[in-house]
Coordinates of C-alpha atoms in Angstrom, one line a residue:
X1 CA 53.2 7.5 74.4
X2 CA 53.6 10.4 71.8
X3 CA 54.3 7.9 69.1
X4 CA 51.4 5.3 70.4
X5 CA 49.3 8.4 69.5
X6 CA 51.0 9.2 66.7
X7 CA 50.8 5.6 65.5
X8 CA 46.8 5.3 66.3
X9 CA 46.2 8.6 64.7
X10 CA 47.8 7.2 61.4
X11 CA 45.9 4.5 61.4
X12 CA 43.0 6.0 62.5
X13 CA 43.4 8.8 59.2
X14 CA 44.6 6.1 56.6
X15 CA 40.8 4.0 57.6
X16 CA 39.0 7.0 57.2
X17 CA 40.8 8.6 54.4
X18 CA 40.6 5.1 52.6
X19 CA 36.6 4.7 53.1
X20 CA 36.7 8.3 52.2
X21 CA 39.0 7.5 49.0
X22 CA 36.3 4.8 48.0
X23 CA 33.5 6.9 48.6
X24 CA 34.7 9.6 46.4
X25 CA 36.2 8.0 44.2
X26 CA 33.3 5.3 43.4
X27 CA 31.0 8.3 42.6
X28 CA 33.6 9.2 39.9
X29 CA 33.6 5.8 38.7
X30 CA 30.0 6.0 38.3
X31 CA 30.4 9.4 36.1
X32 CA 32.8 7.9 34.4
X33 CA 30.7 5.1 33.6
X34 CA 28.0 6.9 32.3
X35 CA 30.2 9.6 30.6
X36 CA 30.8 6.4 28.4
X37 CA 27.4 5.1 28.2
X38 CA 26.6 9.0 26.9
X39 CA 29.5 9.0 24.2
X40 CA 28.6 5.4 22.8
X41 CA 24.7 6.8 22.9
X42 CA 25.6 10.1 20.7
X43 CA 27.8 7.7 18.8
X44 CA 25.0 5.5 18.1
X45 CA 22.6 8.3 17.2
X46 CA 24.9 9.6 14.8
X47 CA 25.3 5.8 13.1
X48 CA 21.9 6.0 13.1
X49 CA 21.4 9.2 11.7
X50 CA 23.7 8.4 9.0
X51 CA 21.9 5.0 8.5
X52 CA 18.5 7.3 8.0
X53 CA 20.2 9.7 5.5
X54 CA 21.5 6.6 3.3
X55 CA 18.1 5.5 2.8
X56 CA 16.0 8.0 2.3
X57 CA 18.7 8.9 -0.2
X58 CA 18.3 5.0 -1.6
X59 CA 14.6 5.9 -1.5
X60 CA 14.7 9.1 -3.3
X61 CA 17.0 7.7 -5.9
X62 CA 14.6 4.1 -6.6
X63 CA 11.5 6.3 -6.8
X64 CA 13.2 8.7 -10.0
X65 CA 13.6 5.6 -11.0
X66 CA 10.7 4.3 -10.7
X67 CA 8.8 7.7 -12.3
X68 CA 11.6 7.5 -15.1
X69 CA 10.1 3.9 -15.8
X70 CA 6.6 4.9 -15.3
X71 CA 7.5 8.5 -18.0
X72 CA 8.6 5.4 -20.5
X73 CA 6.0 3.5 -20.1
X74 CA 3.4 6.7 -20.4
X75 CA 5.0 7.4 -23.7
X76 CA 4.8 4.1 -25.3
X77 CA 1.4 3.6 -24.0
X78 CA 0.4 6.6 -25.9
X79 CA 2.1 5.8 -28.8
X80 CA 0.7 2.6 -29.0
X81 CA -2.6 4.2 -28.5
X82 CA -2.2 6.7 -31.6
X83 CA -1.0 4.2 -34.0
X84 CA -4.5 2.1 -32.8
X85 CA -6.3 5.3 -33.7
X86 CA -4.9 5.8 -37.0
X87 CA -5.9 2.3 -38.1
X88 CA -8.9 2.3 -40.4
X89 CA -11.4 -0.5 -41.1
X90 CA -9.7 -0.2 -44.4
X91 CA -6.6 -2.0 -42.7
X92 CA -8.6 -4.1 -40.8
X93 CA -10.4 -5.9 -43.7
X94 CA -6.7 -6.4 -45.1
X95 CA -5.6 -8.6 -42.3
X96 CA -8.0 -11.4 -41.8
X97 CA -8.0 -13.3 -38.6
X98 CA -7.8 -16.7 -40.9
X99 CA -6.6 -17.2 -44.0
X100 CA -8.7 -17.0 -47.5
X101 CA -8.7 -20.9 -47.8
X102 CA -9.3 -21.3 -44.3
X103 CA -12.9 -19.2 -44.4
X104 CA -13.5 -21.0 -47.3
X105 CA -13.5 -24.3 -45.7
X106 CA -14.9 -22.9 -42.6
X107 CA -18.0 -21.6 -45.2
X108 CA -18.3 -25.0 -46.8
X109 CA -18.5 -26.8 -43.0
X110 CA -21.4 -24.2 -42.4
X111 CA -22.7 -24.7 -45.5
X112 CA -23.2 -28.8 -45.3
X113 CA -24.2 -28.5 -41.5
X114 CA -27.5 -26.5 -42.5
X115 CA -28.4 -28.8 -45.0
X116 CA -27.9 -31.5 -42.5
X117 CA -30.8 -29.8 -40.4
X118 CA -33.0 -29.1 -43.0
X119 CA -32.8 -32.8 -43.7
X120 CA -33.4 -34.2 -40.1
X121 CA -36.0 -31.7 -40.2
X122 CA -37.6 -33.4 -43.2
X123 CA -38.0 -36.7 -42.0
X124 CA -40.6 -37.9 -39.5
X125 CA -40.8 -40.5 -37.1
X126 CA -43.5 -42.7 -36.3
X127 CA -41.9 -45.6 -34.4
X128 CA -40.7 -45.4 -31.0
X129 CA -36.7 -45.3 -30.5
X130 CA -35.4 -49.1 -29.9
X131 CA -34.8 -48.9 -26.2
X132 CA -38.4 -47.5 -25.3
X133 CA -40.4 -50.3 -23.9
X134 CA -44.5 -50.2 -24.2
X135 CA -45.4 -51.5 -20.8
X136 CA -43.8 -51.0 -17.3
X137 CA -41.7 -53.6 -16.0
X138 CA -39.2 -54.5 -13.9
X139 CA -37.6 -52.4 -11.2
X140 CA -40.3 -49.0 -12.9
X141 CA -43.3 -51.4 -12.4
X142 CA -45.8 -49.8 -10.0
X143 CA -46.2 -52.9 -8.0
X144 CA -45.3 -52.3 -4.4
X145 CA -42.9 -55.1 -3.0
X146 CA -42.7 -55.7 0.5
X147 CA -39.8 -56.9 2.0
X148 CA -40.5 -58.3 5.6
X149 CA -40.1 -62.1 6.7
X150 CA -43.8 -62.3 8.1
X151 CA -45.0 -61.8 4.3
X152 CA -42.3 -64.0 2.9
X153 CA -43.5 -67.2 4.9
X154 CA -47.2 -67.2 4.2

C-alpha cells in the first residue's frame, strides 16, 4: 500500500506542479512578450527620432539655401535698380522704340489720314444713302396682319 501511496502522491504532485508550471510560467511568457513589444517600441522611437533629426537637418540646410538664393536675388534686384536710376532722359532719347525711317513712315500715315478727315469733312451730302427706302414697306409696314383661319375665309 506504501507504494499505491507513494504512486498517487506522484501523480497527484506532477498534476499540480504541471498546472502550477503553466501558471507560472505563462505569466513569464507574457513579460516576456511585452519586454519585446517594449524593446521594438524604444527601437522604433529612436528610428524615429533619428528620422526627425534628418529632416529638420534637410530643412535647415534647403532653407540657407533658399535665403542664399533670395541674398542673390536682393543684390541683383538692387543693381538692376541703380543702373535704372542712373539712366538719364539723355539716354532715353538715344534709343528710340522704332527706328528713324520707321517714325517717318509712321508720320507720313498720320499725316495723309488727317487730310483724309478734313476732306470727308468738306463734302456734304444731300441724297439719302442707296439702301434707305422713302416709304415703309414690307415686313416694317405698320399694317397689322392677322393670322387666324376665321379672317382668312371671308
Amino acid at each position: 500500500m506504501n507504494v499505491v501511496l507513494g504512486l498517487g502522491l506522484f501523480i497527484v504532485g506532477a498534476i499540480v506542479g504541471f498546472f502550477a508550471n503553466r501558471t507560472l510560467f505563462s505569466s513569464a511568457q507574457e513579460t516576456q512578450k511585452l519586454a519585446t513589444k517594449a524593446s521594438q517600441s524604444e527601437a522604433e522611437l529612436a528610428r524615429y527620432k533619428l528620422d526627425v533629426a534628418d529632416h529638420l537637418a534637410n530643412s535647415a540646410n534647403l532653407l540657407e539655401q533658399m535665403n542664399s538664393t533670395c541674398q542673390v536675388a536682393m543684390a541683383q534686384m538692387a543693381q538692376s535698380t541703380q543702373l535704372l536710376q542712373q539712366v538719364t532722359p539723355d539716354h532715353i532719347e538715344s534709343m528710340p522704340f522704332f527706328s528713324k525711317e520707321t517714325q517717318e513712315q509712321l508720320a507720313e500715315t498720320v499725316n495723309l489720314r488727317h487730310d483724309k478727315n478734313l476732306r470727308k469733312n468738306d463734302e456734304t451730302t444731300s441724297e439719302p444713302p442707296l439702301d434707305y427706302s422713302g416709304a415703309p414697306s414690307g415686313l416694317f409696314n405698320d399694317k397689322k396682319y392677322s393670322a387666324t383661319n376665321a379672317e382668312k375665309n371671308n
